[in-house]
Short mmCIF file of C-alpha atoms in Angstrom, two decimals:
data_model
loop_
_atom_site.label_atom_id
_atom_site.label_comp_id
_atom_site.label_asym_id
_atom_site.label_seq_id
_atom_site.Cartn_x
_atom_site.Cartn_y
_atom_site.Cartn_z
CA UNK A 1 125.86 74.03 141.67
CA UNK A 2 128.14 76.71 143.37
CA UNK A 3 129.91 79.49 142.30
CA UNK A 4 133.53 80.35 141.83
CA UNK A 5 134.90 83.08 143.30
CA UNK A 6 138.41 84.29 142.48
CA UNK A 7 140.31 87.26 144.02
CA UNK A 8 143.75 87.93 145.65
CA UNK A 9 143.95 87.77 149.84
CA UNK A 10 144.82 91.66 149.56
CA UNK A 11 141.36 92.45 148.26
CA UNK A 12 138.77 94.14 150.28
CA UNK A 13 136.65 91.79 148.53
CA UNK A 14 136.50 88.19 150.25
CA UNK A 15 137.11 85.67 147.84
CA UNK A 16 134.79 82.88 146.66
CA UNK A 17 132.70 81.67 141.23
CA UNK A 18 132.35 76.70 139.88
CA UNK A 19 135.01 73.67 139.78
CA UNK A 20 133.80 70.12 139.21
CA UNK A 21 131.43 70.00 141.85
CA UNK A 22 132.95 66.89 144.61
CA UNK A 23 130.31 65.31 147.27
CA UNK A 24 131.76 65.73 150.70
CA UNK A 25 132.13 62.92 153.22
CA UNK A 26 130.58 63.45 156.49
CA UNK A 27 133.27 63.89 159.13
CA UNK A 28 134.25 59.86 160.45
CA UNK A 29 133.79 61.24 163.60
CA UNK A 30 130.14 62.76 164.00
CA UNK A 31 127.25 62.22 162.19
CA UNK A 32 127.40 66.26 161.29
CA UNK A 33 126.54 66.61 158.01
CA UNK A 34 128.76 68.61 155.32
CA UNK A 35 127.37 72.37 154.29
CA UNK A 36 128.43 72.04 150.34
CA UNK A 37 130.49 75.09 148.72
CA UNK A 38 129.23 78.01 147.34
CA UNK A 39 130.98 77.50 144.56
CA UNK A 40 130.94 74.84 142.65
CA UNK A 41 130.53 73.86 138.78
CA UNK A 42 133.09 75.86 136.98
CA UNK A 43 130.77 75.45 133.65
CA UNK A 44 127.37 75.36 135.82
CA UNK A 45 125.19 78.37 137.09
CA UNK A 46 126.49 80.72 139.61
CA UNK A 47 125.91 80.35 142.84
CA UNK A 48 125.49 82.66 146.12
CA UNK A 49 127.10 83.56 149.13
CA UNK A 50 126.14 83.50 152.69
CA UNK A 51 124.32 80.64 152.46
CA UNK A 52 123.29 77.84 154.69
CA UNK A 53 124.32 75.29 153.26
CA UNK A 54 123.78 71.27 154.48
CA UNK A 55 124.79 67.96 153.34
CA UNK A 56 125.20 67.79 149.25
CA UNK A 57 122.02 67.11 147.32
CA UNK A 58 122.28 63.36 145.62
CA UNK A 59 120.19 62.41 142.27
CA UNK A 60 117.29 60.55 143.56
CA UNK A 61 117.89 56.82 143.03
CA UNK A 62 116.31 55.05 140.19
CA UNK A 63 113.81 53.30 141.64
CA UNK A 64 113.15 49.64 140.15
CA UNK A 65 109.83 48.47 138.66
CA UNK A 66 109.70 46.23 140.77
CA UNK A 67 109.71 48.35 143.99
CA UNK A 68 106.73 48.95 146.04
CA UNK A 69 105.25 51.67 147.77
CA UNK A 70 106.57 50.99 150.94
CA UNK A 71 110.17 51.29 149.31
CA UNK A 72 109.38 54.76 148.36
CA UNK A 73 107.48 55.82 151.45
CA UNK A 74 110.32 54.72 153.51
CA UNK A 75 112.66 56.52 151.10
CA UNK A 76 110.36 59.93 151.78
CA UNK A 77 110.45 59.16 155.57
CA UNK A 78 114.63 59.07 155.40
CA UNK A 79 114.71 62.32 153.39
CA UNK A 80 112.31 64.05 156.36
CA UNK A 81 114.30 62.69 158.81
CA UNK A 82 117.15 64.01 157.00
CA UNK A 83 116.05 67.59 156.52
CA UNK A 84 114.73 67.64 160.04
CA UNK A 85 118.30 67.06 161.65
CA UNK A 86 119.90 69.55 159.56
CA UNK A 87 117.11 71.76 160.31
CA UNK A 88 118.00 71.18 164.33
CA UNK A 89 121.55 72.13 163.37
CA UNK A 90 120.71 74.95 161.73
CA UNK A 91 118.72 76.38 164.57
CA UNK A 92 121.40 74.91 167.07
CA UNK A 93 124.80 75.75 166.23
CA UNK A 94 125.81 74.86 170.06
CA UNK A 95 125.18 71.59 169.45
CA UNK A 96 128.21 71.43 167.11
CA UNK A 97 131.20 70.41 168.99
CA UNK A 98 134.78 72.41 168.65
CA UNK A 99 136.36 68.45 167.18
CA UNK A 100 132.91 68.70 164.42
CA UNK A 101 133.80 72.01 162.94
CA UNK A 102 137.74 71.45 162.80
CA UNK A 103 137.20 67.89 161.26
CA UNK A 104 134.58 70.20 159.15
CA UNK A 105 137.46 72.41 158.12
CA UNK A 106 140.05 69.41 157.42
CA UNK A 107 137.09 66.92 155.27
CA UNK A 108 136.76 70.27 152.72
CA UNK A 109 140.27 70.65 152.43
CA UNK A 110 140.79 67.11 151.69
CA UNK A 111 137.93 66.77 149.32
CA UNK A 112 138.82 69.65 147.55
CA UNK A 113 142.13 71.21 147.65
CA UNK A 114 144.35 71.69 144.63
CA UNK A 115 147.91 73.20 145.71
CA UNK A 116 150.36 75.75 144.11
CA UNK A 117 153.45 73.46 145.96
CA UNK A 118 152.35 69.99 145.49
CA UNK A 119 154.88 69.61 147.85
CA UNK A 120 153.56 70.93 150.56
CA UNK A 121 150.19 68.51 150.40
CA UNK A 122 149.17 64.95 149.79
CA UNK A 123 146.78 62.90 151.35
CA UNK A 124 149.26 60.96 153.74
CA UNK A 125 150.60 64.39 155.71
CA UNK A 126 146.96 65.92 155.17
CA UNK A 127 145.74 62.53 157.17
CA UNK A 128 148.75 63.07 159.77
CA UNK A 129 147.78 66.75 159.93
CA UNK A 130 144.25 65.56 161.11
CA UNK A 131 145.65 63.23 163.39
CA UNK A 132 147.89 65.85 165.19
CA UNK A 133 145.47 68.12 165.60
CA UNK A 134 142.66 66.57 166.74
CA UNK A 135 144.71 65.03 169.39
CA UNK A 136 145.04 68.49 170.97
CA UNK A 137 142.53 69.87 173.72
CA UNK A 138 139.72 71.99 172.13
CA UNK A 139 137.63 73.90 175.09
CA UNK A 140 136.37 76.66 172.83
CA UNK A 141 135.07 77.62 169.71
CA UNK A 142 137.80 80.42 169.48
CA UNK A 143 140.89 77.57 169.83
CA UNK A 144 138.86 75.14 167.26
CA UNK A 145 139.09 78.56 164.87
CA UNK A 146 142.98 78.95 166.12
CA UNK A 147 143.60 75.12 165.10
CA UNK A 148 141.71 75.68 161.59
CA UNK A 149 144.21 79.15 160.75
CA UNK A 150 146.88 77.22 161.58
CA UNK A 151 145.56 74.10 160.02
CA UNK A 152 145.36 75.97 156.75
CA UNK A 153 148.37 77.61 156.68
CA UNK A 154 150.06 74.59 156.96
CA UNK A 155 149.21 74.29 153.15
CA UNK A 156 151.49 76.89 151.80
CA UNK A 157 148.34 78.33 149.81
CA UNK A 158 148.20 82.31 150.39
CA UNK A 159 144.35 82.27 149.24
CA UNK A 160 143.12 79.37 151.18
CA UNK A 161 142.06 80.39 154.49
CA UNK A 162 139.67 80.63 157.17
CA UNK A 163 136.96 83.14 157.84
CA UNK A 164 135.03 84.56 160.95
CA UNK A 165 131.49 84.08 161.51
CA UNK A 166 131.72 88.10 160.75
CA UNK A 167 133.15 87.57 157.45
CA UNK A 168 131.46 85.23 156.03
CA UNK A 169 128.54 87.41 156.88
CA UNK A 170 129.79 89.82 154.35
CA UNK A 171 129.52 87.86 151.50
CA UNK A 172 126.03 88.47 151.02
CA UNK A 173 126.80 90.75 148.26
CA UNK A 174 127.16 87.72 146.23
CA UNK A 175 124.00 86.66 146.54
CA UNK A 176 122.81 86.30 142.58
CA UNK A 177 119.39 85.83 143.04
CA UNK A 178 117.74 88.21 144.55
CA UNK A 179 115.84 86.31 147.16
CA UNK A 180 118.46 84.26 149.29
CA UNK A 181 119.26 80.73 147.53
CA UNK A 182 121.60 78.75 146.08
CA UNK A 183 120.61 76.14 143.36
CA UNK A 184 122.39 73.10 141.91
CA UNK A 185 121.96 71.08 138.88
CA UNK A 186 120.81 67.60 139.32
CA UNK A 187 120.19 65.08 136.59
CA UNK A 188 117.05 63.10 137.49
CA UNK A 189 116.83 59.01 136.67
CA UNK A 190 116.19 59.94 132.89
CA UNK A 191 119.39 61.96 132.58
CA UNK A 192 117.31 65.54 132.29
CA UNK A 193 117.79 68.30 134.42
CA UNK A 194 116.33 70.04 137.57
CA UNK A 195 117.11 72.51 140.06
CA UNK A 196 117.25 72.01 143.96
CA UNK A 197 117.56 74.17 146.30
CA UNK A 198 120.88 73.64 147.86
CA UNK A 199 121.09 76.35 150.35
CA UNK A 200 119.34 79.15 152.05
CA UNK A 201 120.49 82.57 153.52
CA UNK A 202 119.12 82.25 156.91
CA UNK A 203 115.89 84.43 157.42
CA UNK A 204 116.66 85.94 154.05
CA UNK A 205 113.22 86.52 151.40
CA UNK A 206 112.83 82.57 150.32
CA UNK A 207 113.55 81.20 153.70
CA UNK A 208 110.96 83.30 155.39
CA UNK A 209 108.22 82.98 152.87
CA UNK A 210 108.44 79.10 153.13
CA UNK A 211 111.11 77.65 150.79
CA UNK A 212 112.54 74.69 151.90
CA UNK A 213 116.38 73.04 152.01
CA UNK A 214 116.12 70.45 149.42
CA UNK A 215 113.05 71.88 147.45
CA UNK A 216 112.85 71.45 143.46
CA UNK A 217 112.11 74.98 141.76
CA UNK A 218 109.48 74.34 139.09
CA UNK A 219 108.76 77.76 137.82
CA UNK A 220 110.05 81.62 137.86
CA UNK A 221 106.77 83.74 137.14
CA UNK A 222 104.86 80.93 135.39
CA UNK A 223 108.48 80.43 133.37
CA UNK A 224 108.99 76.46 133.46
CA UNK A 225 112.67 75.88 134.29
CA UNK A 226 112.90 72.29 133.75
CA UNK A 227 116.04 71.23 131.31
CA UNK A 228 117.38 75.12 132.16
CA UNK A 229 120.80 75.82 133.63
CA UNK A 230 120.96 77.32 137.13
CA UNK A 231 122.75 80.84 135.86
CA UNK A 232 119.80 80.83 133.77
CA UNK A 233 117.11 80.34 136.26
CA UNK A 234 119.30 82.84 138.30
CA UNK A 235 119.03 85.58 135.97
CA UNK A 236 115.12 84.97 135.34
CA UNK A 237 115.02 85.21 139.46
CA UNK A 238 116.55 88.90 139.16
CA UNK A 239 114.88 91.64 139.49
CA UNK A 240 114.47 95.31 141.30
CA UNK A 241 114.79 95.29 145.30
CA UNK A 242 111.50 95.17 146.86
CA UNK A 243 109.38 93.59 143.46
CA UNK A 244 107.69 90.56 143.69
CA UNK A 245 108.80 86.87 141.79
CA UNK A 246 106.01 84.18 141.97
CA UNK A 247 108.02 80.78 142.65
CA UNK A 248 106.79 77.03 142.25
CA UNK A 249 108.24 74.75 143.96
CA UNK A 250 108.08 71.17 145.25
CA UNK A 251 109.00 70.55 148.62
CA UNK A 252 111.47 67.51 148.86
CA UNK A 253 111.20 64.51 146.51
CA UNK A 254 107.86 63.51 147.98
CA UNK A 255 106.17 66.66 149.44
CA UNK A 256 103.60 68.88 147.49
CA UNK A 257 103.72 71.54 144.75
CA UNK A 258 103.56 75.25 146.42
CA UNK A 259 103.23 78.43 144.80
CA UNK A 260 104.86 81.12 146.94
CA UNK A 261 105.64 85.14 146.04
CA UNK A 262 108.77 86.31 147.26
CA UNK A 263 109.89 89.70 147.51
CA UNK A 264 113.56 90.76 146.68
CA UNK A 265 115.88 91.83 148.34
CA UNK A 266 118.92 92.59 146.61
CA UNK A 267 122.45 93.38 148.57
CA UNK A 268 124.82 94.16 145.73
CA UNK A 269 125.38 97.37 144.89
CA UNK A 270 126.55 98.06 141.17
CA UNK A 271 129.93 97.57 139.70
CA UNK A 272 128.91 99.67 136.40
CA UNK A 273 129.84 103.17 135.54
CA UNK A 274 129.53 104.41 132.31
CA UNK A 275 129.75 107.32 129.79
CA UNK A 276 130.22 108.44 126.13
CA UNK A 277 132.83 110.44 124.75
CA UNK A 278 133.74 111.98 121.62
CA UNK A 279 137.12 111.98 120.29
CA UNK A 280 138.95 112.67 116.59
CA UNK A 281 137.30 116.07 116.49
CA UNK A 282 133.57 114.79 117.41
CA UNK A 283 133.97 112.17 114.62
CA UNK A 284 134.42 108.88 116.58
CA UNK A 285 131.97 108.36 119.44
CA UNK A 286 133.70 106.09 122.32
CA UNK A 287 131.41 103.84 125.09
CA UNK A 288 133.50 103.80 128.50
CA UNK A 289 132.80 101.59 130.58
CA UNK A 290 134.19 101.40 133.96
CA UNK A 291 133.83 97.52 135.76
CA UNK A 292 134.71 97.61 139.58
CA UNK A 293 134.02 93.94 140.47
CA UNK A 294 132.14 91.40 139.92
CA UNK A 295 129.27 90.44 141.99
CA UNK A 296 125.70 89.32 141.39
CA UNK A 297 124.85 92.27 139.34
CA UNK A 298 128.19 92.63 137.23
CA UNK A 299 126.76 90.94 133.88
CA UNK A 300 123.53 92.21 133.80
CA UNK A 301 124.66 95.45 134.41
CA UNK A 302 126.95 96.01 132.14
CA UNK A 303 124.72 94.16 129.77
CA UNK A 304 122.77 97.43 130.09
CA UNK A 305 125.63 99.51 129.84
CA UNK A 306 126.12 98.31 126.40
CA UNK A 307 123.26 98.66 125.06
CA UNK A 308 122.53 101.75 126.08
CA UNK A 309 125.90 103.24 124.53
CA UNK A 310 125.37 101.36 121.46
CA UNK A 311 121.95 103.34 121.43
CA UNK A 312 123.60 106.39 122.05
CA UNK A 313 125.90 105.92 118.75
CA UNK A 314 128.95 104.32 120.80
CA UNK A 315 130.88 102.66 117.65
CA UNK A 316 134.09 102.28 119.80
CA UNK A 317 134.39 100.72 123.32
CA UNK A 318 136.95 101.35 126.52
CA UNK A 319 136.10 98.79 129.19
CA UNK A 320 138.55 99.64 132.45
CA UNK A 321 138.81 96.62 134.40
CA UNK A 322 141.70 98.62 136.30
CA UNK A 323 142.12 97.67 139.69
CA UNK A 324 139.44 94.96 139.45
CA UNK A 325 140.77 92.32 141.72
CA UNK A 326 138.36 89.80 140.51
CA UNK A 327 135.42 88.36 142.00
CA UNK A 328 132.55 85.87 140.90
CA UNK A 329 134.22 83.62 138.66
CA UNK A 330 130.83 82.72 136.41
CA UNK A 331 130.25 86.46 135.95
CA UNK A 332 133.64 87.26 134.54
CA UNK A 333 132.86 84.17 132.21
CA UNK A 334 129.60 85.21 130.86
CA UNK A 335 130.83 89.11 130.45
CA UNK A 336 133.46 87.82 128.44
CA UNK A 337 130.73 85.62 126.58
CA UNK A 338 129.38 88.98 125.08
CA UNK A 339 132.29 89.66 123.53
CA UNK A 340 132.67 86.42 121.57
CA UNK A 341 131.36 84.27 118.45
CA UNK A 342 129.62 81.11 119.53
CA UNK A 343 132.04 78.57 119.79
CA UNK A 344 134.81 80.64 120.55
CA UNK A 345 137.02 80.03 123.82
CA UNK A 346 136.51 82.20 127.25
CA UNK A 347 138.92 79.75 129.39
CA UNK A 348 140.71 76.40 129.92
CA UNK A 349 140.19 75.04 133.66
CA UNK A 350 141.98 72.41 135.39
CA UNK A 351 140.74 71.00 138.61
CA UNK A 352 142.76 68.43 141.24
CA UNK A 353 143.67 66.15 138.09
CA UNK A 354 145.73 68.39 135.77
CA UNK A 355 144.49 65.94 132.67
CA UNK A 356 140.86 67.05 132.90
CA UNK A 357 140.99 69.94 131.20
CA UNK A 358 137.79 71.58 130.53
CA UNK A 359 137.24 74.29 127.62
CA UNK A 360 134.49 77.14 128.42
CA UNK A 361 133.46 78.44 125.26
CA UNK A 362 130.47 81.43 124.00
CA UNK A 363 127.42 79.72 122.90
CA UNK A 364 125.53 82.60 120.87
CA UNK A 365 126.67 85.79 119.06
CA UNK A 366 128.52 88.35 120.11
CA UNK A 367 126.18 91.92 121.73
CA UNK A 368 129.78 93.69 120.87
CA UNK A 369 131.26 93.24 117.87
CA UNK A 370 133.11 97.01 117.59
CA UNK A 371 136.92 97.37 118.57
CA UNK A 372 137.28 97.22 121.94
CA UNK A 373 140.07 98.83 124.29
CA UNK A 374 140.95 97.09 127.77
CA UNK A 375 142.67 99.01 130.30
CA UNK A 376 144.44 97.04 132.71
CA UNK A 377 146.97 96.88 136.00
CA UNK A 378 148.84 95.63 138.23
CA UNK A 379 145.76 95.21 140.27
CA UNK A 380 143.77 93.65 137.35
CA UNK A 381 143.40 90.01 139.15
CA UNK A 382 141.32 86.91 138.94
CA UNK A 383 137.77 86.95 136.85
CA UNK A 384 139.40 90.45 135.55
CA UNK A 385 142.25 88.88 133.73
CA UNK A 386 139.57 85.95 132.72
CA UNK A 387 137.74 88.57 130.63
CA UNK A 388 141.04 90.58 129.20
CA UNK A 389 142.59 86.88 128.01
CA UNK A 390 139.55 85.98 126.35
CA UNK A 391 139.01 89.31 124.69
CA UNK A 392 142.32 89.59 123.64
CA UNK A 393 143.45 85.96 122.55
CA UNK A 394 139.91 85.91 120.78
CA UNK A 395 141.30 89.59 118.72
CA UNK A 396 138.13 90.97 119.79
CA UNK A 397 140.25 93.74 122.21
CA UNK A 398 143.85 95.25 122.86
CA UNK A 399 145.21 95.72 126.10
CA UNK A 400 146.77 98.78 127.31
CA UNK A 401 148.21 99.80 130.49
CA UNK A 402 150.25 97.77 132.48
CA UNK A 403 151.18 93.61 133.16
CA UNK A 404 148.03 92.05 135.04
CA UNK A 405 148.30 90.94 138.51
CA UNK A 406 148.66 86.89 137.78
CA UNK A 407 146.21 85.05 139.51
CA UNK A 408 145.03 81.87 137.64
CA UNK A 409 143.64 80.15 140.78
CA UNK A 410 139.94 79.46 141.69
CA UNK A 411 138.64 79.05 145.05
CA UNK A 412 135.39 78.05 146.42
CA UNK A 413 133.59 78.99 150.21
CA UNK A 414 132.67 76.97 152.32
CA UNK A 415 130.09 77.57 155.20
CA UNK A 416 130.82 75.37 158.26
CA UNK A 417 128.12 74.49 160.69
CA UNK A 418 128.88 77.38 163.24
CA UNK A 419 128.48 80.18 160.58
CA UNK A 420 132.25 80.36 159.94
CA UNK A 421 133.59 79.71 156.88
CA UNK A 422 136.44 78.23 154.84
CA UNK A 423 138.08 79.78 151.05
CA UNK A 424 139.66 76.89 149.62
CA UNK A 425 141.65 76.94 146.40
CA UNK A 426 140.08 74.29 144.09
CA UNK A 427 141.18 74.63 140.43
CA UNK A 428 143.06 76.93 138.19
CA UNK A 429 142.51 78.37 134.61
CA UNK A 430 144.55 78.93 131.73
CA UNK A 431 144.12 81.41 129.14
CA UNK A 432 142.74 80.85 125.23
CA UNK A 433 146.01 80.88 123.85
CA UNK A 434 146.94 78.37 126.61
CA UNK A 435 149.40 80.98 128.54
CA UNK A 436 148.98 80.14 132.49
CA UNK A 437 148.44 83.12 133.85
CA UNK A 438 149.16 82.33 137.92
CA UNK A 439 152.10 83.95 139.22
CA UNK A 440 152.74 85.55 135.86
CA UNK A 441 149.99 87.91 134.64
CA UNK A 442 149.50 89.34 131.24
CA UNK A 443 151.31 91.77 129.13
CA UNK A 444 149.41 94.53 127.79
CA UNK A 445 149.73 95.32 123.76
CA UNK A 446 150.65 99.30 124.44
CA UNK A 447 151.25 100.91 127.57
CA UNK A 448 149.51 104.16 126.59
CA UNK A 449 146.45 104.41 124.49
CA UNK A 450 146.84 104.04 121.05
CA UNK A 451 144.73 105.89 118.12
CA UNK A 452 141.83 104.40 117.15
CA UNK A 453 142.67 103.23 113.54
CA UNK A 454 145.57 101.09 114.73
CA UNK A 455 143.56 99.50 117.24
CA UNK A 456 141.45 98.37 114.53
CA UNK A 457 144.39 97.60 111.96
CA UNK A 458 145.89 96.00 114.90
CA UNK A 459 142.37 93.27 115.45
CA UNK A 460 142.18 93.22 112.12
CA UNK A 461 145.66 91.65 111.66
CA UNK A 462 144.91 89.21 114.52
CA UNK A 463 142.20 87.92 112.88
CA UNK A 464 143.28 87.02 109.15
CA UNK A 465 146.16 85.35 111.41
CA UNK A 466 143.81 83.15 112.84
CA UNK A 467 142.23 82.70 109.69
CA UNK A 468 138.97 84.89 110.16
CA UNK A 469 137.71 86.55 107.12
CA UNK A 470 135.69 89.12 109.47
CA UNK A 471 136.05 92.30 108.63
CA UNK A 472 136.41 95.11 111.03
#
């Protein structure tokens, strides 16, 4: 699994969260294996950044009844020989050549890529691109990064791009859990569900205390996590900088159970700030809540936030997602989750085959089920505009302020093999109400704040229109 990141080039935030997650071909010309995204199932668990990420994680093959020991044995042997050379890599980078990390670059790209301009891409001038520019000289790293810009540009995509060694550094912010790894979602041979470890921040908490690339968590603090989502075990991973998790893990498909302790070490820095204010004379207690962007701590944060307004006799809610340009795609999705009746739409999402439509919907009851005011921008982008489309084709909040920012694109980041990296646009979402909101934002319901009582007439009207008998 991966996560989706989604923000405008402009933000001082580098974009990433999920889209269908795609295997990626080795490069034809070097046996170099391909570091997976950081974002990858738009429905699955989020994912962090700065990771070291290797070649994609297949299901183990079903193995026959028929097969013998020596079948598996030899299948073990492959997988150690596997890990071992990407652990040479890892520790290696020079042995990457400048033609590995641009055919890198161009293998994502063509795995992945969804354009704005169809026009501007298909596979035959993406396979001439290749050609052209891997016929050029390449005597350093800095010209195989000059080749990649321009390679990228080429596509006509403002938010896919290329990024430093330095930049991609940065992104450790989005690390969700806690202690430096990145986990996936594979189905074993009986169709049920476990979690690998698809990636590593290099010398980060996990990698130092012994987990491995490729390892199957088993446990979070005695919690089994067998059958459980990856956001889940994600969250359960969470916890204060410098505590303690106890992890169980097998190493590989063949190698032994471990427990290990792991101490956090958390990067983020929270996006919350909230208060409580009175207006109407004292009579009508309001929870603010102010949402700068949304990293690894943005739902669970706010989370709190909520609750402890609701405790504080907060019957009314103001969440300012002003000047939000976006950020981990997942989180916007399960903030907006909070907001919502189980079964109720967050977002549609469309991937490189516009028929494959997928619908993200709430799967439990609402924590917020009181009127709800979202302030919005022109610098309201990305995840942001996820949550104030949901809320507000959902009537569970008005808008107010001014037309979004219009970004309905989501990218995913990439890690090459040199500790650069790649933002490549993947898919695109479309609103509840089915408005596409790319290159046309959304239109707030009042530009100035209106009094409380119409706000609630106004959800109130929204909902017997969509046939709700809930009343306010």
């Amino acid at each position: 699994m991966s996560i989706f990141f989604c923000t405008p080039p402009s933000s001082s935030i580098s974009p990433p969260p999920t889209t269908p997650h795609r295997h990626h071909k080795p490069p034809t010309s070097t046996s170099l294996p391909h570091k997976p995204s950081l974002i990858s199932s738009l429905t699955g668990a989020a994912l962090s950044f700065n990771l070291i990420f290797f070649s994609p994680l297949s299901p183990p093959p079903s193995i026959a009844a028929d097969s013998t020991s020596s079948a598996v044995q030899f299948e073990c042997r492959e997988e150690d020989r596997r890990l071992e050379d990407e652990q040479r890599l890892r520790n290696a980078p020079e042995l990457v050549t400048n033609e590995d990390i641009v055919t890198e670059a161009w293998q994502i790209v063509n795995d992945s890529f969804i354009g704005t301009d169809r026009s501007r891409w298909s596979p035959q001038s993406w396979l001439q691109k290749k050609e052209d520019v891997l016929g050029t000289s390449l005597p350093t790293r800095s010209k195989a990064h000059d080749v990649i810009r321009r390679m990228l540009s080429s596509l006509g995509d403002p938010y896919t791009r290329f990024l430093s060694p330095a930049q991609f550094s940065k992104m450790a912010r989005y690390d969700m859990s806690g202690i430096g790894v990145n986990l996936r979602e594979i189905p074993d041979e009986n169709g049920e569900v476990k979690l690998k470890v698809l990636g590593l921040i290099l010398d980060g908490p996990a990698h130092t205390a012994g987990v491995r690339q490729g390892d199957e968590l088993l446990s979070v603090n005695g919690v089994n996590v067998k059958g459980k989502s990856a956001f889940e075990a994600l969250s359960i991973l969470q916890g204060p900088s410098e505590t303690s998790v106890n992890i169980m893990v097998k190493h590989g498909n063949c190698g032994p159970v471990q427990s290990i302790d792991v101490q956090r070490q958390l990067v983020a820095k929270t996006p919350v700030f909230y208060r409580l204010e009175q207006t109407d004379n004292g009579n009508t207690k309001v929870g603010y809540v102010r949402l700068k962007e949304f990293n690894a701590l943005a739902r669970k944060d706010l989370f709190t936030a909520m609750k402890r307004l609701q405790g504080m006799g907060a019957s009314v809610f103001v969440l300012d997602l002003r000047d939000n340009l976006g950020g981990l795609v997942q989180e916007g999705i399960e903030i907006a989750k909070l907001f919502l009746n189980e079964g109720e739409t967050v977002i549609y999402t469309a991937g490189r085959e516009p028929q494959n439509v997928k619908s993200i919907v709430a799967e439990t009851s609402p924590l917020i089920t009181a009127p709800v005011i979202v302030l919005v921008n022109k610098n309201t982008a990305s995840a942001s505009e996820i949550v104030a489309s949901a809320l507000h084709d959902n009537c569970r909040a008005i808008l107010v302020g001014e037309r979004t920012y219009g970004k309905g694109l989501i990218q995913s980041v990439f890690e090459l093999h040199d500790g650069s990296g790649v933002v490549v646009t993947v898919g695109k979402y479309v609103s509840p109400n089915h408005l596409d909101i790319n290159g046309n934002g959304i239109d707030p319901d009042y530009k100035k704040l209106p009094a409380w009582n119409e706000v609630a007439e106004r959800l109130s009207k929204c909902q017997k229109q969509q046939g709700w008998n809930t009343a306010m």
